[in-house]
Coordinates of C-alpha atoms and ligand atoms in Angstrom, one line a residue:
M30 CA -38.7 -21.8 -3.0
S31 CA -37.2 -18.8 -4.5
A32 CA -34.4 -18.6 -7.1
Y33 CA -31.5 -16.2 -6.9
D34 CA -28.4 -15.4 -8.9
V35 CA -26.4 -15.3 -5.7
I36 CA -27.0 -16.3 -2.1
V37 CA -24.4 -14.9 0.3
I38 CA -24.2 -16.8 3.6
G39 CA -23.2 -14.4 6.4
S40 CA -23.8 -10.7 6.7
G41 CA -20.5 -9.5 8.2
P42 CA -18.3 -7.0 6.4
G43 CA -17.4 -9.7 3.8
G44 CA -20.9 -10.9 3.2
Y45 CA -22.9 -7.7 3.3
V46 CA -20.5 -5.9 1.0
C47 CA -20.5 -8.8 -1.4
A48 CA -24.3 -8.8 -1.4
I49 CA -24.6 -5.1 -2.0
R50 CA -22.0 -5.2 -4.9
C51 CA -23.8 -8.2 -6.4
A52 CA -27.1 -6.3 -6.4
Q53 CA -25.5 -3.2 -7.8
L54 CA -24.1 -5.3 -10.7
G55 CA -27.6 -6.5 -11.5
L56 CA -27.6 -9.9 -9.8
K57 CA -30.7 -11.1 -7.9
T58 CA -29.3 -11.5 -4.4
A59 CA -30.2 -12.8 -1.0
C60 CA -28.1 -12.8 2.2
V61 CA -28.7 -15.4 4.9
E62 CA -28.1 -14.3 8.5
G63 CA -29.1 -16.1 11.7
R64 CA -28.3 -13.3 14.1
E65 CA -31.0 -10.9 15.1
T66 CA -29.2 -8.0 13.4
L67 CA -27.0 -7.7 10.3
G68 CA -23.3 -6.9 10.3
G69 CA -21.7 -10.1 11.8
T70 CA -19.0 -10.2 14.4
C71 CA -17.5 -6.8 13.3
L72 CA -20.6 -4.7 13.8
N73 CA -22.3 -6.6 16.7
I74 CA -19.5 -7.9 18.9
G75 CA -16.2 -6.8 17.4
C76 CA -14.7 -3.8 15.6
I77 CA -17.5 -1.3 16.1
P78 CA -18.4 -1.9 19.8
S79 CA -14.7 -2.1 20.8
K80 CA -14.1 1.2 19.0
A81 CA -16.9 2.8 21.0
L82 CA -15.3 1.7 24.3
L83 CA -11.8 2.7 23.0
H84 CA -13.1 6.1 22.1
A85 CA -14.9 6.7 25.4
T86 CA -12.0 5.5 27.5
H87 CA -9.5 7.6 25.5
M88 CA -11.6 10.6 26.3
L89 CA -11.4 9.7 29.9
H90 CA -7.7 9.4 29.7
E91 CA -7.5 12.8 28.1
A92 CA -9.6 14.3 30.8
E93 CA -7.5 12.7 33.6
H94 CA -4.1 13.4 32.1
N95 CA -4.1 16.3 29.7
F96 CA -7.1 18.6 30.4
A97 CA -5.5 20.5 33.4
A98 CA -2.3 21.2 31.4
M99 CA -4.5 22.9 28.7
G100 CA -6.2 25.0 31.3
L101 CA -9.3 22.9 31.5
K102 CA -9.7 22.6 35.2
G103 CA -12.3 20.9 37.3
K104 CA -13.2 17.4 38.5
S105 CA -12.3 14.5 36.2
P106 CA -15.4 12.7 34.8
S107 CA -16.5 9.6 36.7
V108 CA -17.3 6.4 34.9
D109 CA -21.0 5.5 34.5
W110 CA -20.4 2.0 33.1
Q111 CA -24.1 1.4 32.3
Q112 CA -24.2 4.6 30.3
M113 CA -21.0 3.7 28.5
Q114 CA -22.6 0.3 27.7
A115 CA -25.7 2.1 26.4
Y116 CA -23.6 4.3 24.2
K117 CA -21.9 1.3 22.8
T118 CA -25.3 -0.5 22.2
D119 CA -26.6 2.7 20.4
V120 CA -23.5 2.8 18.1
I121 CA -24.0 -0.9 17.3
G122 CA -27.7 -0.3 16.5
Q123 CA -27.0 2.7 14.2
N124 CA -24.5 0.6 12.2
T125 CA -26.6 -2.6 12.0
K126 CA -29.7 -0.7 11.0
G127 CA -27.6 1.1 8.4
I128 CA -26.9 -2.3 6.7
E129 CA -30.6 -3.2 6.9
F130 CA -31.4 0.1 5.1
L131 CA -28.7 -0.6 2.5
F132 CA -30.2 -4.1 1.9
K133 CA -33.6 -2.6 1.3
K134 CA -32.3 0.1 -0.9
N135 CA -30.5 -2.5 -3.1
K136 CA -33.4 -5.0 -3.0
I137 CA -31.4 -7.7 -1.3
D138 CA -33.6 -10.3 0.5
W139 CA -32.5 -11.0 4.1
I140 CA -33.2 -14.7 4.7
K141 CA -33.3 -15.0 8.5
G142 CA -31.9 -18.1 9.9
W143 CA -28.8 -20.4 9.8
A144 CA -27.9 -21.8 6.4
S145 CA -26.7 -25.2 5.2
I146 CA -25.8 -26.2 1.7
P147 CA -27.5 -29.6 0.9
E148 CA -26.0 -29.5 -2.6
A149 CA -24.4 -26.9 -5.0
G150 CA -27.1 -24.5 -6.1
K151 CA -29.2 -25.0 -3.0
V152 CA -29.3 -23.2 0.4
K153 CA -31.4 -24.6 3.2
V154 CA -32.6 -22.2 5.9
G155 CA -35.0 -23.8 8.4
D156 CA -37.4 -25.9 6.3
E157 CA -37.0 -23.8 3.2
V158 CA -34.7 -24.5 0.4
H159 CA -33.6 -21.6 -1.8
E160 CA -32.0 -22.0 -5.2
A161 CA -29.0 -20.0 -6.3
K162 CA -26.8 -20.1 -9.4
N163 CA -23.9 -19.1 -7.1
I164 CA -23.3 -19.4 -3.3
V165 CA -20.8 -17.2 -1.5
I166 CA -19.7 -18.4 2.0
A167 CA -18.9 -15.5 4.2
T168 CA -19.4 -17.1 7.6
G169 CA -16.4 -15.5 9.4
S170 CA -14.6 -16.8 12.4
E171 CA -15.0 -17.7 16.0
V172 CA -12.7 -17.7 19.1
A173 CA -10.1 -20.5 18.9
P174 CA -10.2 -22.6 22.0
L175 CA -7.2 -22.9 24.3
K176 CA -6.6 -26.2 26.2
G177 CA -7.4 -25.8 29.9
V178 CA -9.3 -22.6 29.4
E179 CA -13.1 -22.7 29.4
V180 CA -14.8 -19.6 28.3
D181 CA -18.0 -18.9 30.3
E182 CA -18.3 -15.3 29.2
K183 CA -18.6 -14.2 32.8
T184 CA -15.3 -14.8 34.6
V185 CA -13.4 -16.2 31.6
V186 CA -14.4 -14.1 28.6
S187 CA -13.7 -13.9 24.9
S188 CA -13.6 -10.6 23.1
E189 CA -17.4 -10.8 23.0
G190 CA -17.9 -11.1 26.8
A191 CA -15.2 -8.5 27.3
L192 CA -17.3 -5.9 25.6
S193 CA -20.2 -6.4 28.0
L194 CA -18.8 -7.1 31.5
N195 CA -21.2 -6.5 34.4
K196 CA -18.8 -4.0 35.9
V197 CA -15.3 -2.8 35.5
P198 CA -13.0 -5.4 37.1
K199 CA -10.3 -4.5 39.6
T200 CA -7.9 -7.0 38.0
M201 CA -7.8 -8.6 34.6
T202 CA -5.6 -11.2 33.1
V203 CA -5.3 -11.1 29.3
I204 CA -4.0 -14.2 27.6
G205 CA -2.3 -13.2 24.3
A206 CA -0.6 -9.9 23.4
G207 CA -2.3 -9.8 20.0
V208 CA -4.7 -7.2 18.6
I209 CA -7.8 -8.1 20.8
G210 CA -5.8 -8.5 24.0
L211 CA -4.1 -5.1 23.7
E212 CA -7.2 -3.2 22.5
M213 CA -9.4 -4.6 25.3
G214 CA -6.6 -4.6 27.8
S215 CA -6.2 -0.8 27.1
V216 CA -9.9 -0.2 27.6
Y217 CA -10.0 -1.7 31.1
R218 CA -6.6 -0.3 32.1
R219 CA -7.9 3.2 31.3
L220 CA -11.0 2.4 33.4
G221 CA -8.7 1.7 36.3
A222 CA -8.3 -2.1 36.2
E223 CA -4.9 -3.7 36.9
V224 CA -4.2 -5.5 33.6
T225 CA -1.6 -8.2 33.1
V226 CA -1.0 -9.6 29.7
I227 CA 0.5 -13.1 29.4
E228 CA 2.2 -13.7 26.1
Y229 CA 3.7 -16.9 24.8
L230 CA 6.3 -15.2 22.6
D231 CA 9.0 -12.8 23.6
V232 CA 7.4 -10.0 21.6
I233 CA 3.9 -8.5 21.5
T234 CA 1.8 -8.4 18.3
P235 CA 3.8 -11.1 16.4
G236 CA 4.4 -10.4 12.7
M237 CA 4.6 -6.7 13.2
D238 CA 7.7 -4.6 12.5
G239 CA 10.2 -5.2 15.3
E240 CA 11.0 -1.6 16.1
V241 CA 7.2 -0.8 16.4
Q242 CA 6.8 -3.9 18.6
K243 CA 9.4 -2.5 21.1
S244 CA 8.1 1.0 21.1
F245 CA 4.5 -0.1 21.4
K246 CA 5.3 -2.3 24.4
R247 CA 7.1 0.5 26.1
L248 CA 4.2 2.9 25.6
L249 CA 1.7 0.4 26.9
E250 CA 3.8 -0.2 29.9
K251 CA 3.9 3.5 30.5
Q252 CA 0.1 3.4 30.5
G253 CA 0.3 0.8 33.3
L254 CA -0.3 -2.5 31.4
Q255 CA 1.9 -5.2 32.8
F256 CA 3.4 -8.0 30.7
V257 CA 4.5 -11.6 31.4
M258 CA 6.5 -12.5 28.3
G259 CA 7.6 -16.0 27.1
A260 CA 4.9 -17.7 29.1
A261 CA 2.6 -20.5 28.0
V262 CA -0.8 -20.5 29.7
Q263 CA -1.6 -24.0 31.0
G264 CA -5.1 -23.4 32.2
V265 CA -7.5 -21.3 34.1
D266 CA -9.4 -22.4 37.3
T267 CA -12.4 -20.5 38.5
A268 CA -14.0 -20.4 41.9
K269 CA -16.5 -18.0 43.4
G270 CA -16.4 -15.6 40.5
K271 CA -12.6 -15.3 40.5
A272 CA -10.0 -16.8 38.2
T273 CA -6.5 -18.3 38.7
T274 CA -4.4 -18.5 35.6
R275 CA -1.7 -21.1 35.5
Y276 CA 1.3 -20.5 33.3
K277 CA 4.8 -21.9 32.6
L278 CA 7.8 -19.7 31.7
N279 CA 9.4 -20.9 28.5
K280 CA 13.0 -20.0 29.7
D281 CA 13.1 -22.3 32.7
G282 CA 9.8 -24.3 32.8
S283 CA 8.9 -22.7 36.2
E284 CA 5.2 -22.7 37.0
H285 CA 3.3 -19.7 38.2
T286 CA -0.2 -18.5 38.9
L287 CA -2.0 -15.2 38.6
D288 CA -5.3 -14.4 40.3
S289 CA -7.8 -11.9 38.8
D290 CA -11.5 -11.0 38.6
I291 CA -11.6 -11.5 34.9
V292 CA -9.6 -13.5 32.3
L293 CA -9.7 -12.5 28.7
L294 CA -8.8 -15.2 26.2
A295 CA -7.3 -13.6 23.2
T296 CA -5.1 -16.2 21.6
G297 CA -6.6 -16.1 18.1
R298 CA -9.7 -17.0 16.1
K299 CA -10.5 -19.9 13.7
P300 CA -12.8 -20.1 10.7
F301 CA -16.5 -20.7 11.5
T302 CA -18.0 -23.1 9.1
D303 CA -20.0 -25.4 11.4
G304 CA -23.4 -26.6 10.2
L305 CA -22.8 -25.6 6.5
G306 CA -22.4 -29.3 5.5
L307 CA -19.1 -28.7 3.7
D308 CA -17.8 -32.2 4.5
A309 CA -20.7 -33.9 2.8
L310 CA -20.3 -31.6 -0.2
G311 CA -16.6 -32.4 -0.5
V312 CA -15.4 -28.8 -0.2
K313 CA -11.7 -28.9 0.2
M314 CA -10.4 -27.5 3.5
S315 CA -6.9 -26.7 4.7
P316 CA -5.4 -28.5 7.7
R317 CA -6.1 -25.2 9.6
G318 CA -9.9 -25.5 8.9
Q319 CA -9.9 -22.8 6.2
I320 CA -11.9 -23.3 3.1
E321 CA -9.5 -23.6 0.2
T322 CA -10.1 -21.2 -2.7
D323 CA -8.4 -20.4 -6.0
A324 CA -7.4 -17.0 -7.3
H325 CA -11.1 -16.1 -7.9
W326 CA -12.3 -17.3 -4.5
A327 CA -13.9 -20.5 -6.0
T328 CA -13.9 -23.5 -3.7
S329 CA -13.4 -27.0 -5.0
V330 CA -17.1 -27.4 -5.6
K331 CA -18.5 -25.6 -8.7
G332 CA -20.9 -22.7 -7.9
I333 CA -19.6 -22.2 -4.3
H334 CA -17.2 -19.4 -3.5
A335 CA -15.8 -18.3 -0.1
I336 CA -14.3 -15.1 1.3
G337 CA -13.1 -13.4 4.5
D338 CA -12.1 -15.1 7.8
A339 CA -13.3 -18.5 6.5
I340 CA -10.5 -18.6 4.0
K341 CA -6.7 -18.0 4.2
G342 CA -5.1 -14.6 4.8
P343 CA -5.4 -12.0 7.6
M344 CA -8.6 -12.1 9.6
L345 CA -9.5 -8.5 8.9
A346 CA -12.9 -6.9 8.1
H347 CA -11.5 -4.8 5.3
K348 CA -9.7 -7.8 3.7
A349 CA -13.1 -9.6 3.7
E350 CA -14.8 -6.5 2.2
D351 CA -12.3 -6.3 -0.6
E352 CA -12.8 -10.0 -1.3
G353 CA -16.6 -9.6 -1.2
M354 CA -16.5 -6.8 -3.8
A355 CA -14.1 -8.8 -6.0
V356 CA -16.0 -12.0 -5.9
A357 CA -19.2 -10.1 -6.8
E358 CA -17.4 -8.8 -9.8
V359 CA -16.3 -12.2 -10.8
L360 CA -19.8 -13.6 -10.5
A361 CA -21.0 -10.7 -12.7
G362 CA -18.5 -11.6 -15.4
K363 CA -16.0 -8.9 -14.5
A364 CA -12.4 -9.1 -13.3
G365 CA -12.4 -9.0 -9.5
H366 CA -9.1 -8.3 -8.0
V367 CA -7.5 -7.9 -4.5
N368 CA -4.0 -6.7 -4.0
Y369 CA -2.9 -8.8 -1.0
G370 CA 0.4 -6.9 -0.8
V371 CA -1.3 -3.7 0.2
I372 CA -3.7 -4.6 3.0
P373 CA -3.3 -2.3 6.0
G374 CA -3.4 -3.6 9.6
V375 CA -4.4 -1.3 12.4
I376 CA -4.5 -1.6 16.2
Y377 CA -6.8 1.0 17.7
T378 CA -5.0 1.5 21.0
H379 CA -3.7 4.9 21.9
P380 CA -1.4 5.6 20.2
E381 CA -2.7 3.7 17.3
V382 CA -0.5 1.3 15.4
A383 CA -0.7 0.8 11.6
S384 CA 1.3 -1.0 9.0
V385 CA 1.2 -2.0 5.4
G386 CA 3.5 -4.1 3.2
M387 CA 6.8 -5.6 4.2
T388 CA 8.4 -5.2 7.6
E389 CA 12.1 -4.6 8.0
E390 CA 12.5 -8.2 9.2
Q391 CA 10.8 -9.6 6.1
L392 CA 13.0 -7.4 3.8
K393 CA 16.1 -8.6 5.5
E394 CA 15.0 -12.2 5.3
A395 CA 14.2 -11.8 1.6
G396 CA 17.6 -10.2 1.0
T397 CA 15.9 -7.1 -0.6
P398 CA 18.1 -4.0 -0.6
Y399 CA 16.2 -1.4 1.3
K400 CA 16.4 1.9 3.1
A401 CA 14.4 3.1 6.1
G402 CA 13.2 6.6 6.5
K403 CA 12.0 7.4 10.0
F404 CA 10.4 10.4 11.6
S405 CA 9.4 10.9 15.2
F406 CA 6.1 12.6 16.1
M407 CA 8.3 14.7 18.5
G408 CA 9.2 16.8 15.4
N409 CA 5.5 17.3 14.5
G410 CA 4.0 20.5 15.7
R411 CA 0.4 19.3 15.7
A412 CA 1.3 16.2 17.6
K413 CA 3.1 18.2 20.3
A414 CA 0.1 20.6 20.6
N415 CA -2.2 17.6 21.1
F416 CA -0.2 15.6 23.7
A417 CA 0.3 13.0 21.0
A418 CA 4.0 13.1 20.2
D419 CA 4.7 9.5 21.2
G420 CA 5.7 7.3 18.2
F421 CA 7.1 7.6 14.7
V422 CA 6.5 6.9 11.0
K423 CA 8.8 4.5 9.2
I424 CA 8.8 4.1 5.5
L425 CA 10.7 1.3 3.9
A426 CA 11.8 1.8 0.3
H427 CA 13.8 -0.1 -2.2
K428 CA 17.4 1.0 -2.0
E429 CA 17.9 1.4 -5.7
T430 CA 14.5 2.2 -7.1
D431 CA 13.1 4.1 -4.1
R432 CA 9.8 2.2 -4.6
I433 CA 7.9 2.1 -1.3
L434 CA 7.8 -1.5 0.0
G435 CA 6.2 -1.0 3.4
A436 CA 5.3 1.5 6.1
H437 CA 4.9 1.2 9.9
I438 CA 3.4 3.9 12.0
I439 CA 2.9 4.2 15.8
G440 CA 1.3 7.5 16.7
P441 CA -1.8 9.7 16.6
M442 CA -4.3 8.7 13.9
A443 CA -1.9 6.1 12.6
G444 CA -4.9 4.1 11.2
D445 CA -5.9 7.0 9.0
L446 CA -2.4 8.2 8.1
I447 CA -1.4 4.7 6.7
H448 CA -3.8 5.1 3.8
E449 CA -1.8 7.8 2.1
I450 CA 1.0 5.2 1.9
C451 CA -1.4 2.5 0.8
V452 CA -2.5 4.7 -2.2
A453 CA 1.1 5.4 -3.0
M454 CA 1.9 1.7 -3.0
E455 CA -1.1 0.9 -5.2
F456 CA 0.4 3.4 -7.7
G457 CA 3.9 1.9 -7.4
A458 CA 5.1 5.2 -6.0
A459 CA 8.6 6.0 -4.9
A460 CA 9.3 7.6 -1.5
Q461 CA 10.3 10.7 -3.4
D462 CA 6.7 11.0 -4.8
L463 CA 5.4 11.3 -1.2
A464 CA 8.3 13.6 -0.3
L465 CA 7.5 16.0 -3.2
T466 CA 3.8 16.1 -2.4
C467 CA 2.7 19.2 -0.5
H468 CA 1.3 18.3 2.9
A469 CA -0.9 20.8 4.8
H470 CA 0.6 22.4 7.9
P471 CA 0.0 21.7 10.7
T472 CA -1.1 18.1 10.3
Y473 CA -0.1 14.7 11.5
S474 CA 0.3 13.8 7.8
E475 CA 3.5 15.9 7.7
A476 CA 5.2 13.1 9.7
V477 CA 4.5 10.8 6.7
R478 CA 6.1 13.3 4.3
E479 CA 9.1 13.7 6.7
A480 CA 9.6 9.9 6.8
A481 CA 9.5 9.9 3.0
L482 CA 12.1 12.8 3.0
A483 CA 14.2 10.7 5.4
C484 CA 14.4 8.0 2.6
G485 CA 16.1 10.7 0.5
D486 CA 18.1 13.8 1.4
G487 CA 16.7 13.8 5.0
P488 CA 13.8 15.2 6.9
I489 CA 13.5 18.9 7.8
H490 CA 12.3 18.8 11.4
S491 CA 14.7 16.4 13.1
Ligands
NAI20 P1 -3.7 -12.6 17.5 O1 -3.4 -13.7 16.6 O2 -3.7 -11.2 17.1 O3 -2.9 -12.7 18.9 C1 -2.8 -13.9 19.7 C2 -1.6 -13.8 20.6 O4 -1.8 -14.8 21.6 C3 -0.3 -14.0 19.9 O5 0.5 -13.0 20.3 C4 0.1 -15.4 20.4 O6 1.5 -15.5 20.4 C5 -0.5 -15.4 21.8 N1 -0.7 -16.8 22.3 C6 -1.1 -17.9 21.7 N2 -1.2 -19.0 22.5 C7 -0.8 -18.5 23.8 C8 -0.7 -19.2 25.1 N3 -1.0 -20.4 25.3 N4 -0.3 -18.4 26.1 C9 0.0 -17.1 25.9 N5 -0.1 -16.5 24.7 C10 -0.5 -17.2 23.6 O7 -5.2 -13.0 18.0 P2 -6.4 -12.1 18.7 O8 -5.9 -10.9 19.3 O9 -7.2 -13.1 19.4 O10 -7.2 -11.7 17.4 C11 -7.9 -12.6 16.5 C12 -8.0 -12.1 15.1 O11 -8.9 -11.0 15.1 C13 -6.7 -11.6 14.6 O12 -6.5 -12.2 13.3 C14 -6.8 -10.1 14.5 O13 -6.1 -9.6 13.4 C15 -8.3 -9.9 14.4 N6 -8.7 -8.6 15.0 C16 -8.3 -7.5 14.3 C17 -8.6 -6.3 14.9 C18 -8.1 -5.0 14.2 O14 -7.8 -5.1 13.0 N7 -7.9 -3.9 14.9 C19 -9.2 -6.1 16.2 C20 -9.5 -7.4 16.8 C21 -9.3 -8.6 16.2

């Protein structure tokens, strides 16, 4: 038995970041991970491998659609799926080994195995019980089941199986037009699959700014993705390695079927807390299966904290990371803090979609007086040169004070551009502050400045 100041359970972005910060702050720290490699869902079967496939297939798209126009002639590259998979596996390895290196550097013990908590202050892994003054649960999330749909990771896959299909399917049905469905749907569309997305609501990416939703759907349709909107999936039947998806249209209750080689279930995730023994401990849970925490990420049981996908809030790696750093500070006697009002969300399709803060719909509902400054990438020289002029930047600012309340970008590098606005919001900036900041020319960032100018006297290039 060994004694620690902190044992973190789970080594995803929430857990490993928490462990590193704990160690940096002088706490004797261990992290329990049952997977063969560190990094959790994000590094092993989520964010990182999907970005490798998105990057590779975007390059293919560029070669097929834009190279000739730039004078780069010759045969388009053909797809070697096994090599693309090997590239993806290499990227995963580089990242997971990186975390292992950081653990060693920070003298964090990796306890290999699956943890349970027999009582506060104790973590059991295999036959060993380890003592810890504090326990942080960072066990993440898993695919939420959908009635009538059985995931076998071969014909009916979750995001995990979708990253490692045996071959590129001819046809693919995606259930759910959320982040996973659209990112993975884009990958296979670019590889030549016929992709149909079935979505329960009448809009894609629920919760996102309405104007972005519309523009995003139009651009995805232009790329060849097909949508069946307002349709509830009733079930999927498989036979001889093919799938038939049954769905009902909400508007008239009519029943339909769709055949495909592969079905991707992407209708959401749920907290993963199985096997921890939280029931017996009396840890308070929400009706949605999330661990309930207070403002300092403490659960209802003293000495046990929880962060990331296992608690409330958006299921995003960077939200978990921020909570991981903050709870480490709390455990070290400092003031940990997360500003939940400024957490960006990014969809890594092409073009990318990024947002932070309030949407126009939320501002209207709250009755907040606001103004919207919008600028199209059509007016951005760099975007035009790079065949990336689809999309826009929209900044929402308070009508009277000009304080930035939210921003929504669809366009090139949106996921990077959004951070300028995040920083501005952290500093309580006005749109005018961005508008008066010199932006290098020619950059995509100029579109952010122009949107800020559009909140005032108007943009220059439109
Ligand atoms: P999601 O919550 O983003 O989207 C699920 C979609 O499925 C919704 O549009 C919903 O209306 C629809 N749906 C639900 N039931 C349905 C039914 N029976 N028939 C048809 N449609 C139905 O969930 P998703 O895409 O699975 O992602 C899970 C989590 O992972 C999310 O919280 C997401 O934020 C996170 N994630 C984030 C990424 C990023 O930040 N780039 C990448 C991948 C995942």
